[in-house]
Coordinates of C-alpha atoms in Angstrom, one line a residue:
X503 CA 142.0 89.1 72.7
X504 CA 145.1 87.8 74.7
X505 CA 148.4 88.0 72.5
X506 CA 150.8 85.2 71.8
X507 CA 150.7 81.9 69.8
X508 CA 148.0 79.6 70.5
X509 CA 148.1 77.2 73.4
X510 CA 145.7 74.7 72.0
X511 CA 145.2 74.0 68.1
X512 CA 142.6 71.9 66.1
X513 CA 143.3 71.8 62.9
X514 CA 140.3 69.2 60.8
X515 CA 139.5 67.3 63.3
X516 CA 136.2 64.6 61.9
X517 CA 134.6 61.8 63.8
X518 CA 131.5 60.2 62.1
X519 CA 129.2 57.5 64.3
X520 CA 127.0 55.3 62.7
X521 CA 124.2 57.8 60.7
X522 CA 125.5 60.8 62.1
X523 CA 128.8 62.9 61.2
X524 CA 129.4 64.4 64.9
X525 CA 132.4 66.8 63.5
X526 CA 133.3 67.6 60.1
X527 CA 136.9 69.2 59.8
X528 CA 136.7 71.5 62.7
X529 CA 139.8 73.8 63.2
X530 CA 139.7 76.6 65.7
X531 CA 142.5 77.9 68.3
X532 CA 142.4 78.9 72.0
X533 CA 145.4 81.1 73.2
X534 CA 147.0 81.5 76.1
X535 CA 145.4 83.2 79.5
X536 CA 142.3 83.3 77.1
X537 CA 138.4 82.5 77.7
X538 CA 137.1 80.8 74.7
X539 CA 133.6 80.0 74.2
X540 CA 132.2 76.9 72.6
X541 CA 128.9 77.7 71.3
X542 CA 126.2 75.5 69.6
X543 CA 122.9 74.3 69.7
X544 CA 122.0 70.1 70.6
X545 CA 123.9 67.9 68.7
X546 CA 125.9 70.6 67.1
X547 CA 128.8 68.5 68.2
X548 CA 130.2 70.0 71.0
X549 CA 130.5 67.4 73.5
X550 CA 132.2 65.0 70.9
X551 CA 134.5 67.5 70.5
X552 CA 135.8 68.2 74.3
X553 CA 135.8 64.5 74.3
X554 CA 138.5 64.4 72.1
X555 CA 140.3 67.3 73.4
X556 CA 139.9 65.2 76.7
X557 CA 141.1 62.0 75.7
X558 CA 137.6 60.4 76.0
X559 CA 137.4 59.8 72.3
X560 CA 139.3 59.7 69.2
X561 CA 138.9 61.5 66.2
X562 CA 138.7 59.6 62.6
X563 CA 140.7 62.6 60.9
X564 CA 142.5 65.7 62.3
X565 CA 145.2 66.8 64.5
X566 CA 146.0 68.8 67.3
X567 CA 148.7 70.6 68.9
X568 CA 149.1 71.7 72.4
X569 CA 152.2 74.4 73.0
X570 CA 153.5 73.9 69.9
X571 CA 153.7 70.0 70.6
X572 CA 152.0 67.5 68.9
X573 CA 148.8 66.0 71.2
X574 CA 146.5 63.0 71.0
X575 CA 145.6 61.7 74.3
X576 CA 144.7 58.6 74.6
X577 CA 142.8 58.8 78.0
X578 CA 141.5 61.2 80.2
X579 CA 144.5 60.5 82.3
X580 CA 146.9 61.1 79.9
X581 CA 145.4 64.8 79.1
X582 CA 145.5 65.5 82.7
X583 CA 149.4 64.6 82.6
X584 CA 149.6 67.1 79.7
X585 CA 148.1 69.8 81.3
X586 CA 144.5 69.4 79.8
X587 CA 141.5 69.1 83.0
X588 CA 138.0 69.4 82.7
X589 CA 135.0 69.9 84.7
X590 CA 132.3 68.2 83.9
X591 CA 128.0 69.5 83.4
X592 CA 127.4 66.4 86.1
X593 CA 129.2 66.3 89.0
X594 CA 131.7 63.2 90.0
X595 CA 131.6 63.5 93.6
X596 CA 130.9 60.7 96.5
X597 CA 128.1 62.0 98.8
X598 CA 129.5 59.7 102.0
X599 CA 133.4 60.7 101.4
X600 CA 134.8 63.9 102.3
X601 CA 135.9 66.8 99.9
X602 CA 139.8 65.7 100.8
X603 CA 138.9 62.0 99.7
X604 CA 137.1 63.0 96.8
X605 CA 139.9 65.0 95.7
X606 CA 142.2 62.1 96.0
X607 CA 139.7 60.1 94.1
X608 CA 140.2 62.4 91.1
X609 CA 144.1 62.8 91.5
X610 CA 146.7 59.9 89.8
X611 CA 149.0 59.8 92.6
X612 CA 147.7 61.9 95.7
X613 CA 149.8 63.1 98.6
X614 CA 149.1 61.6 102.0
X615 CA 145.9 63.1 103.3
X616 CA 147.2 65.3 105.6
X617 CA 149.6 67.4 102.8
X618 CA 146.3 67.1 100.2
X619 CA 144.1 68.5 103.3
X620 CA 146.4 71.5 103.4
X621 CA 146.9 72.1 99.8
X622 CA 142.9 71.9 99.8
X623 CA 142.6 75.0 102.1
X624 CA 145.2 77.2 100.6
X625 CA 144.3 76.5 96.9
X626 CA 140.5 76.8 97.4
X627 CA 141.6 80.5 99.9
X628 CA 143.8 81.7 97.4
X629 CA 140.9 81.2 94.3
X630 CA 138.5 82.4 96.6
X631 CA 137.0 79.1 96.7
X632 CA 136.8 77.9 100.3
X633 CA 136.4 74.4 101.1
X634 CA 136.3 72.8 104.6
X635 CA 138.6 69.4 103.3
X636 CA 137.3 67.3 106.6
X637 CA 133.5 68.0 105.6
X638 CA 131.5 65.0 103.9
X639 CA 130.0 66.6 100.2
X640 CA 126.8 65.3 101.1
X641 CA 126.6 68.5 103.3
X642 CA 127.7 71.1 100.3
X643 CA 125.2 73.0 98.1
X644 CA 125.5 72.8 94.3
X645 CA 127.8 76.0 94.3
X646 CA 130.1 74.3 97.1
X647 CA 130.4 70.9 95.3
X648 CA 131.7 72.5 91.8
X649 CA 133.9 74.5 93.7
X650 CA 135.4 70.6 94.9
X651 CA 135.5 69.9 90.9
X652 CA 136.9 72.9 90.2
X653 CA 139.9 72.9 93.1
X654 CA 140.6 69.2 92.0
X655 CA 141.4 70.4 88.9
X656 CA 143.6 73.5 90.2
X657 CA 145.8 70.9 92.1
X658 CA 146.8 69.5 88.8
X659 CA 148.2 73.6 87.9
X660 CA 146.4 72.5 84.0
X661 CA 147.4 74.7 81.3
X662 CA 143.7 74.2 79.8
X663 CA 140.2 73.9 82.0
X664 CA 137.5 73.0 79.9
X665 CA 134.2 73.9 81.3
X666 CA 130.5 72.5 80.8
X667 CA 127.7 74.2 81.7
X668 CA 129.4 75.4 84.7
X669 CA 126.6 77.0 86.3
X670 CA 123.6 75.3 85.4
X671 CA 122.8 74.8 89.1
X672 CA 124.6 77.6 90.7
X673 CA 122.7 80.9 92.5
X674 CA 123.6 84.4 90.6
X675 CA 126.1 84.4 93.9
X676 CA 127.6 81.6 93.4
X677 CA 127.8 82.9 89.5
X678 CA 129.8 85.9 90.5
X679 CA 132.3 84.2 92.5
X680 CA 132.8 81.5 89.9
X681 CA 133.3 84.4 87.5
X682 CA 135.6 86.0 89.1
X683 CA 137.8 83.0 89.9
X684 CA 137.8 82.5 86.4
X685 CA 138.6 85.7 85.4
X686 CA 141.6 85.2 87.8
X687 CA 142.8 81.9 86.6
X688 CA 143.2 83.5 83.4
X689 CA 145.2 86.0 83.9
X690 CA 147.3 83.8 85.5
X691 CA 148.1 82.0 82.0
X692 CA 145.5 78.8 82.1
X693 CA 143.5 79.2 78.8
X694 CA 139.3 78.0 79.8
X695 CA 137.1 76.6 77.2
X696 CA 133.9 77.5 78.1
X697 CA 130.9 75.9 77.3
X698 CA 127.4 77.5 78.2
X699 CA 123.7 77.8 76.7
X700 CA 123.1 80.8 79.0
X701 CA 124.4 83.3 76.1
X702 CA 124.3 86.1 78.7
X703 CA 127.6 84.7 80.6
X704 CA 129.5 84.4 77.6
X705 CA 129.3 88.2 76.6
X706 CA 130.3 88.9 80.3
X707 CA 133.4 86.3 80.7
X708 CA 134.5 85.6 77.3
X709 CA 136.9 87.0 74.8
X710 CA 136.6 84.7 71.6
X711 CA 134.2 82.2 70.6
X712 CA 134.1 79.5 68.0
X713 CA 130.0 78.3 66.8
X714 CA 129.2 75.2 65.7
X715 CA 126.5 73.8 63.5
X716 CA 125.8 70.7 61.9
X717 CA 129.3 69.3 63.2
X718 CA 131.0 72.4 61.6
X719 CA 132.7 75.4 62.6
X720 CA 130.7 78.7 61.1
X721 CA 131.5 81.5 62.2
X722 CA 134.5 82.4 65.4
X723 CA 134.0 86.0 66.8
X724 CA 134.7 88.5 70.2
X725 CA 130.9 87.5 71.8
X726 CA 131.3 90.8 73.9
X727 CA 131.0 92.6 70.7
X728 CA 127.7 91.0 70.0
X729 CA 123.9 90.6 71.2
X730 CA 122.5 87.4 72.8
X731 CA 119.8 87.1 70.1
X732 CA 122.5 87.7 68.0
X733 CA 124.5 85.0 69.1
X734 CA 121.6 82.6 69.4
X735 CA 120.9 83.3 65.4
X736 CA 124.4 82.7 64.5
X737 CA 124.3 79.1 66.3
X738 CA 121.2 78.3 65.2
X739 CA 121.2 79.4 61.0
X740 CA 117.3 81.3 61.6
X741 CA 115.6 84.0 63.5
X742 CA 114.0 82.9 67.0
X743 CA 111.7 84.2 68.1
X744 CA 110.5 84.8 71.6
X745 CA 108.3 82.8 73.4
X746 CA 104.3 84.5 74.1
X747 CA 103.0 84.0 77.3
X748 CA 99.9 82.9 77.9
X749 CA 96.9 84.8 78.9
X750 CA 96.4 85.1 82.3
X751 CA 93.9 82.2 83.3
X752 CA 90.3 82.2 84.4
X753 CA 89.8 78.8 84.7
X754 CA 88.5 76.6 87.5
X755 CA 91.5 75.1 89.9
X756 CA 92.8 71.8 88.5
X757 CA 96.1 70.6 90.8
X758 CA 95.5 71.2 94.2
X759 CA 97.9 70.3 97.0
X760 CA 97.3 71.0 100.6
X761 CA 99.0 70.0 103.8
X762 CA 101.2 67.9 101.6
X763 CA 104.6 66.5 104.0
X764 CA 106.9 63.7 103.6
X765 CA 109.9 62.6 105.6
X766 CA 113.2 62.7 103.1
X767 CA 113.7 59.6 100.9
X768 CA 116.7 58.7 101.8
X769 CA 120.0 60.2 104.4
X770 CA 120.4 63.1 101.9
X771 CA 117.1 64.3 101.0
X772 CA 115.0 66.6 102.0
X773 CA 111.5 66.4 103.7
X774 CA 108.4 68.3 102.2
X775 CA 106.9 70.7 105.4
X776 CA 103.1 71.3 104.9
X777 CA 103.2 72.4 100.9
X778 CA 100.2 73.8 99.8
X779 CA 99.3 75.2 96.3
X780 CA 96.6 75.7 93.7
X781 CA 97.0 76.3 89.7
X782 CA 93.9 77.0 87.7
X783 CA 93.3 75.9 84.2
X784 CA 95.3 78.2 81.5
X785 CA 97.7 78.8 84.4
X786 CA 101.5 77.9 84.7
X787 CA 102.8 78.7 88.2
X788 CA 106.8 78.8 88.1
X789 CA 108.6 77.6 91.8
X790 CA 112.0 78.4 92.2
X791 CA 114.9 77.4 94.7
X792 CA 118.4 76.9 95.3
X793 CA 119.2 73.3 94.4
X794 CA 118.7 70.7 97.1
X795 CA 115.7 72.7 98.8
X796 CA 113.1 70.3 98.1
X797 CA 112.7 70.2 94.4
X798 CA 113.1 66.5 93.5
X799 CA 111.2 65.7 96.3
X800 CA 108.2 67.9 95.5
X801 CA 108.0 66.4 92.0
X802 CA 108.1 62.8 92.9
X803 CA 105.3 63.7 95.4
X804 CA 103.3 65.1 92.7
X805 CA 104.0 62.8 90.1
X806 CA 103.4 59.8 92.5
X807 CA 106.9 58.4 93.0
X808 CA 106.3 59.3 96.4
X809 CA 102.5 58.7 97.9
X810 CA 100.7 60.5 100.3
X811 CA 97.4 61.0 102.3
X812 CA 94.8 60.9 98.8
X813 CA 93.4 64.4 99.9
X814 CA 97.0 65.8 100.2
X815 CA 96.9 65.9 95.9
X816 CA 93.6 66.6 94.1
X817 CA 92.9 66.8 90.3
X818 CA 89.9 68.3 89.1
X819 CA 88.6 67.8 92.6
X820 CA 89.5 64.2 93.2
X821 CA 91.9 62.8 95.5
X822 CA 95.2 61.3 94.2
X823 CA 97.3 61.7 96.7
X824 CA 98.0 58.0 97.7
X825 CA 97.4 56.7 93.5
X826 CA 101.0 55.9 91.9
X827 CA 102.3 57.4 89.0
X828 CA 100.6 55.0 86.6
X829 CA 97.4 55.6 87.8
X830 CA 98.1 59.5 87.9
X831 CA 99.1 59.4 84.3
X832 CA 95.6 57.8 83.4
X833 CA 93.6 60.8 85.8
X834 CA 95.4 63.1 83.7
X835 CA 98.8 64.6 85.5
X836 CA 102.0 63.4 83.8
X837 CA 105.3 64.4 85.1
X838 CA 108.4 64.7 83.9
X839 CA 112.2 65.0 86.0
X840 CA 115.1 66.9 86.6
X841 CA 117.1 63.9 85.9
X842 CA 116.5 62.5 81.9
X843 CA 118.9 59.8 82.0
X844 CA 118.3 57.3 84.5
X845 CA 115.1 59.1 85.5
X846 CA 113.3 60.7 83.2
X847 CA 114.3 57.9 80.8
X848 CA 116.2 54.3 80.6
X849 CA 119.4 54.9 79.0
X850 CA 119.9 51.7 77.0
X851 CA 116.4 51.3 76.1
X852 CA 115.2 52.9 72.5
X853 CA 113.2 56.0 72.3
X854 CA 110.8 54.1 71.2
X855 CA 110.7 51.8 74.5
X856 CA 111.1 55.1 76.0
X857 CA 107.9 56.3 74.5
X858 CA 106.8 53.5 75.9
X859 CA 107.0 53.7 79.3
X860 CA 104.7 57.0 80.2
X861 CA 102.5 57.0 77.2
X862 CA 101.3 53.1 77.3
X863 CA 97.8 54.2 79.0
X864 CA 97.4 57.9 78.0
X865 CA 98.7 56.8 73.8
X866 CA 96.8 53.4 74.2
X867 CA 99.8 51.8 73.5
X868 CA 98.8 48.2 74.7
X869 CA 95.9 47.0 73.7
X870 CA 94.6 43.3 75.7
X871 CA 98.0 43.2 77.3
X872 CA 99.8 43.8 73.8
X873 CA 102.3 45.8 73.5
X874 CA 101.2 48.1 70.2
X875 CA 104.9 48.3 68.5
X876 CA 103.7 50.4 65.7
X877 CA 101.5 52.9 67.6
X878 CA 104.6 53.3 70.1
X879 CA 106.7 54.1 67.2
X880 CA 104.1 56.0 65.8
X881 CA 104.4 58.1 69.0
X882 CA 108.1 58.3 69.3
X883 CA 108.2 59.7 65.7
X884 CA 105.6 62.3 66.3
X885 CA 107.8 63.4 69.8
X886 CA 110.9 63.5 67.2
X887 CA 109.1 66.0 64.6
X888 CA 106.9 68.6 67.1
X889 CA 110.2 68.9 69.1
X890 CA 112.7 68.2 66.4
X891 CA 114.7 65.7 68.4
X892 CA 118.1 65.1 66.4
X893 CA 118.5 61.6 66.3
X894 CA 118.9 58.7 63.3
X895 CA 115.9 57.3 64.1
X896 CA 113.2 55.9 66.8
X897 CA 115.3 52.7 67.5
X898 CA 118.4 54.3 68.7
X899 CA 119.2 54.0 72.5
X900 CA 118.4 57.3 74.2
X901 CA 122.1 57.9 75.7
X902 CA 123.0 58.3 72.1
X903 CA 121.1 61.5 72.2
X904 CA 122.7 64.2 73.2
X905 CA 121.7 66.1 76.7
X906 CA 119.9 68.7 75.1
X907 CA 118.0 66.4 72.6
X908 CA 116.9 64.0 74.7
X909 CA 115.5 66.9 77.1
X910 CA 113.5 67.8 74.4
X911 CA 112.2 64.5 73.9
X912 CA 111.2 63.9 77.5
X913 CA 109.6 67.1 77.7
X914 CA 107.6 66.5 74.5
X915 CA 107.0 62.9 75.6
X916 CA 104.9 64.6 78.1
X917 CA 103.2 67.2 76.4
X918 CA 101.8 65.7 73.9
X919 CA 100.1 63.2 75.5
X920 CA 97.8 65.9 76.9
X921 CA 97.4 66.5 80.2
X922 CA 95.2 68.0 82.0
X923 CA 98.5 68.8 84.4
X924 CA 101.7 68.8 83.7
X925 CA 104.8 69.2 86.2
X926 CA 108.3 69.7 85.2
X927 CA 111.1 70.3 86.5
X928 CA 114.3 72.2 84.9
X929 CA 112.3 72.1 81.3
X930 CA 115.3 73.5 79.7
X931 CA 118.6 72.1 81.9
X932 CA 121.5 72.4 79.7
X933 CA 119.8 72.9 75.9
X934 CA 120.5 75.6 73.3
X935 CA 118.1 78.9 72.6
X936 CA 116.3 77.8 70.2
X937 CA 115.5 74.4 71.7
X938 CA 114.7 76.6 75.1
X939 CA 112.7 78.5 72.8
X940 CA 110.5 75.7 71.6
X941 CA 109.5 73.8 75.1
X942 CA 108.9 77.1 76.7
X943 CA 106.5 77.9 73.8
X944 CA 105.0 74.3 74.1
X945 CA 104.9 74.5 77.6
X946 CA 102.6 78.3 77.7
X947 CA 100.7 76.7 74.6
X948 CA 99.6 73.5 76.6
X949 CA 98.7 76.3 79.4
X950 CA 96.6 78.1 77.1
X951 CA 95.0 74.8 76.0
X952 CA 93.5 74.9 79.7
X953 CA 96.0 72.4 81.5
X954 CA 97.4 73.6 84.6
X955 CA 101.0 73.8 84.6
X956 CA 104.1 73.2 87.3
X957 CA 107.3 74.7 86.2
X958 CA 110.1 74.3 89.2
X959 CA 113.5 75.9 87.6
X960 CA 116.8 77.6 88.9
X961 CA 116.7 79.8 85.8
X962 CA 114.8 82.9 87.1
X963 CA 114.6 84.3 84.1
X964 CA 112.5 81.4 82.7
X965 CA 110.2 81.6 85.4
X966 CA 109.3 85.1 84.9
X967 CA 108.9 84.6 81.2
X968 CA 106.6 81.7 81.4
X969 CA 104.5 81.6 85.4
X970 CA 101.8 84.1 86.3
X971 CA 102.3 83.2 90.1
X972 CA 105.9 82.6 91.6
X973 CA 107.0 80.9 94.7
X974 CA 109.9 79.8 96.4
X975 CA 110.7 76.4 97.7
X976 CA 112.9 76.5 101.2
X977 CA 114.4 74.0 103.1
X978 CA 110.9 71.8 102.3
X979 CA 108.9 74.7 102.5
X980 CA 107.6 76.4 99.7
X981 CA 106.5 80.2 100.1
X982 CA 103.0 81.7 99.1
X983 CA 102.8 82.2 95.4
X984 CA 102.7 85.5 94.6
X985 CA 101.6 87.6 90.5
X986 CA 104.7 87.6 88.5
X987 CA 103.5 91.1 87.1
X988 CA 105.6 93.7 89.4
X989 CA 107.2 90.7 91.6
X990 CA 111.2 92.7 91.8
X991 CA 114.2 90.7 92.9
X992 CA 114.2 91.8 96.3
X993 CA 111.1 90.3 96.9
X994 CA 112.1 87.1 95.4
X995 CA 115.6 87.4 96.7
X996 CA 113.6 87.4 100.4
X997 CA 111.4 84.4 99.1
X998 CA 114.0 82.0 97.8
X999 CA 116.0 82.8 101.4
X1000 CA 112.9 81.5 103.3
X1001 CA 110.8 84.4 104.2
X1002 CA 107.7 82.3 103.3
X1003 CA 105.1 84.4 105.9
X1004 CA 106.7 87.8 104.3
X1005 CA 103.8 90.4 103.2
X1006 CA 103.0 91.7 99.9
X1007 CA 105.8 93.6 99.9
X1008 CA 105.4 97.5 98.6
X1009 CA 106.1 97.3 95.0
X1010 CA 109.4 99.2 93.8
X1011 CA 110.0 101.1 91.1
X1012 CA 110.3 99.4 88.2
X1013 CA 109.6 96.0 86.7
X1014 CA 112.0 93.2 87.8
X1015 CA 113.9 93.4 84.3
X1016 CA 114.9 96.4 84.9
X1017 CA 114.9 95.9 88.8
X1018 CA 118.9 96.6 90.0
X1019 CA 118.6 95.1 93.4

């Protein structure tokens, strides 16, 4: 661990909302040059906590200290002028506006564009970060766009860089190179809090750690000295235990698409190219991508956001291809986003309302063009216990969930009404192990129930837990789908690049876990 006094101290700090005690005297200590992890599971109360240490919200009780100085901030501005910046799970970033304006945006008093242009090019050089200032971020991939956040921050020379689920939509590339900027502002002297679900990344970048549960600190440890599974345990308070695929499927195809293309939605999307696939009944096939290669798009094709020719998407044989997402829902293929809030569900409505909205027809939730109040409560209590959603109650607004809550409520919103196909993409974007634990489990058990499942994901490593078949969506295009069993990462690494007309490749020895390509 790095030596010297702390630079940042917490010492009790407690904030309580109304029927729920966010943190409960939580003291820890980050020192200098160090990497500190911040590690919990949904609604440990993380967030609320870098929210304070951000100036976003203030605590009921507590104090902290930053270089020895006493330090409340009263606003994210004034942590920035104390040397405190942060880089948020979502990114804050104008599509139309250039990386150099969208820097400015994020700066309290910015130099004239043509001194911020330069300091642009040799920061984001000398971090191994390059950024083109003059190019509009509607052009940059997920990995280029952090590295924007990221190099906004660096501007400011902070003496803390809080992190949130920094690479929740970054390639293993773009991973390393983070990494190693990281590593590198370190040593420099800028402490990082890090904050991650994917345990793996903490053992490799971090030198402390400090776990929450319930709101409260339990246990602080050196993560590299510790397993995963241990780590997941510790966070947690119970064993977890791995998710059981399913059997491999023998049932008759369900969701078929063939032929399926579409013109982008909009200046920045992306257009679907002659998509085909097939999954049988019992079968989840996994499709994976770099973000911004057709994802979105694919799933608001299949769950009827977007309409196409009716023999472009059959279920069970029947055309659906030009029925909206209503109608969909009622044949039997419910959907669920990449986006929960604003998408996947309305922010200020309850979870209740929420509930609501996708299960009216498959729940019977109106009945004579009544709404059925206590049915829909009925199911938006029945979401909350199978997927132990950690909330106050049905009637509370869902962005007073946390991220990682409310995933598991839109995903088990979905589940259990039942379908007879499910799509989903990013299940488990930004939740804790044992909550990853849970959907995936749900997901292969609604598989094994005979539904046909879609699982598009950036996590590799989920996809080749849960799919039998694999393929890779490129620029619109998505590759052949191909057995998980003996599938290396060679082969997938030539998949997700765009070799979609690639043979069967010869298989290498090896599994892909133990695959070192």
């Amino acid at each position: 661990m790095t030596a010297g006094p702390p630079l940042l101290e917490v010492e009790g700090i407690t904030k309580a909302y109304p029927g729920v005690v966010a943190n409960a005297g939580v003291s820890f200590a980050i020192r200098h040059g160090a990497v500190h992890a911040l590690l919990g599971e949904n609604g440990a109360g993380k967030s609320t906590l870098v929210k304070i240490i951000y100036g976003l919200v203030r605590p009921d009780a507590g104090r902290m200290r930053l270089a020895g100085a006493p330090y409340a901030p009263a606003s994210p501005a004034a942590a920035r002028a104390a040397g405190v910046a942060m880089v948020f799970q979502h990114f804050s970033l104008f599509e139309a506006l250039t990386v150099a304006e969208n820097v400015a945006l994020g700066m309290e008093r910015p130099p004239p564009m043509r001194r911020l242009t330069a300091r642009i090019r040799a920061v984001s050089g000398a971090y191994g970060l390059p950024l083109d200032p003059d190019r509009p971020v509607a052009d940059l991939s997920a990995g280029e766009r952090q590295r924007v956040e990221i190099v906004r921050c660096l501007l400011q020379e902070p003496r803390l860089l809080i992190m949130d689920e920094p690479t929740s939509v970054l390639t293993p590339q773009e991973v390393e190179i983070l990494f190693g900027t990281l590593r590198r502002i370190a040593a420099e002297g800028t402490s990082i809090l890090y904050i991650s679900h994917k345990l793996e990344e903490i053992i490799l970048l971090c030198e402390s750690a400090t776990i929450l549960r319930g709101g409260k600190v339990v246990a602080g440890c050196d993560p590299r000295q510790r397993a995963a599974r241990e780590l997941a345990e510790m966070m947690v308070g119970r064993l977890i235990a791995p998710a059981a695929r399913a059997a491999a499927p023998g049932g008759a195809p369900v969701l078929e698409v063939a032929g399926l293309s579409l013109p982008p939605a909009g200046p920045h999307g992306r257009a679907l190219r002659e998509v085909g696939l097939t999954v049988a009944a019992g079968e989840i096939l996994g499709i994976g991508g770099v973000a911004g290669n057709g994802q979105d798009e694919l799933l608001a094709a299949l769950s009827g956001e977007r309409r196409a020719a009716a023999a472009a998407v059959r279920l069970d044989g029947r055309p659906i291809g030009a029925l909206g997402p209503a109608a969909r829902r009622a044949a039997g293929l419910c959907a669920a986003p990449e986006e929960r809030l604003g998408h996947a569900a309305a922010p200020d409505m309850t979870l209740t309302e929420n509930a609501l909205l996708t299960g009216a027809v498959r729940e019977r939730l109106v009945r004579r063009g009544m709404i059925d109040w206590r049915a829909a409560r009925a199911f938006a209590a029945r979401v909350v216990a199978a997927f132990d959603v950690r909330t106050p109650g049905t009637e509370v607004p869902a962005r007073a969930l946390s991220g990682g809550n409310l995933q598991k409520f839109v995903i088990g919103r979905e589940i259990l009404q039942r379908p007879r196909a499910l799509v989903v993409n990013q299940p488990t974007w930004g939740v804790d192990a044992a909550a990853a634990a849970t959907i995936r489990q749900a997901l292969i058990d609604l598989a094994a129930g005979g539904a046909a499942v879609v699982v598009i994901s950036q996590d590799l490593d989920e996809l080749l837990e849960l799919a039998h078949r694999f393929a890779a969506l490129n620029e619109g295009r998505l590759s052949a789908a191909r057995p998980v069993e003996g599938l290396t990462l060679r082969e997938i690494g030539l998949m997700l690049g765009g070799a979609h007309g690639m043979q069967a490749a010869r298989p290498e020895a090896g599994r892909l876990a133990h695959d070192p390509a």
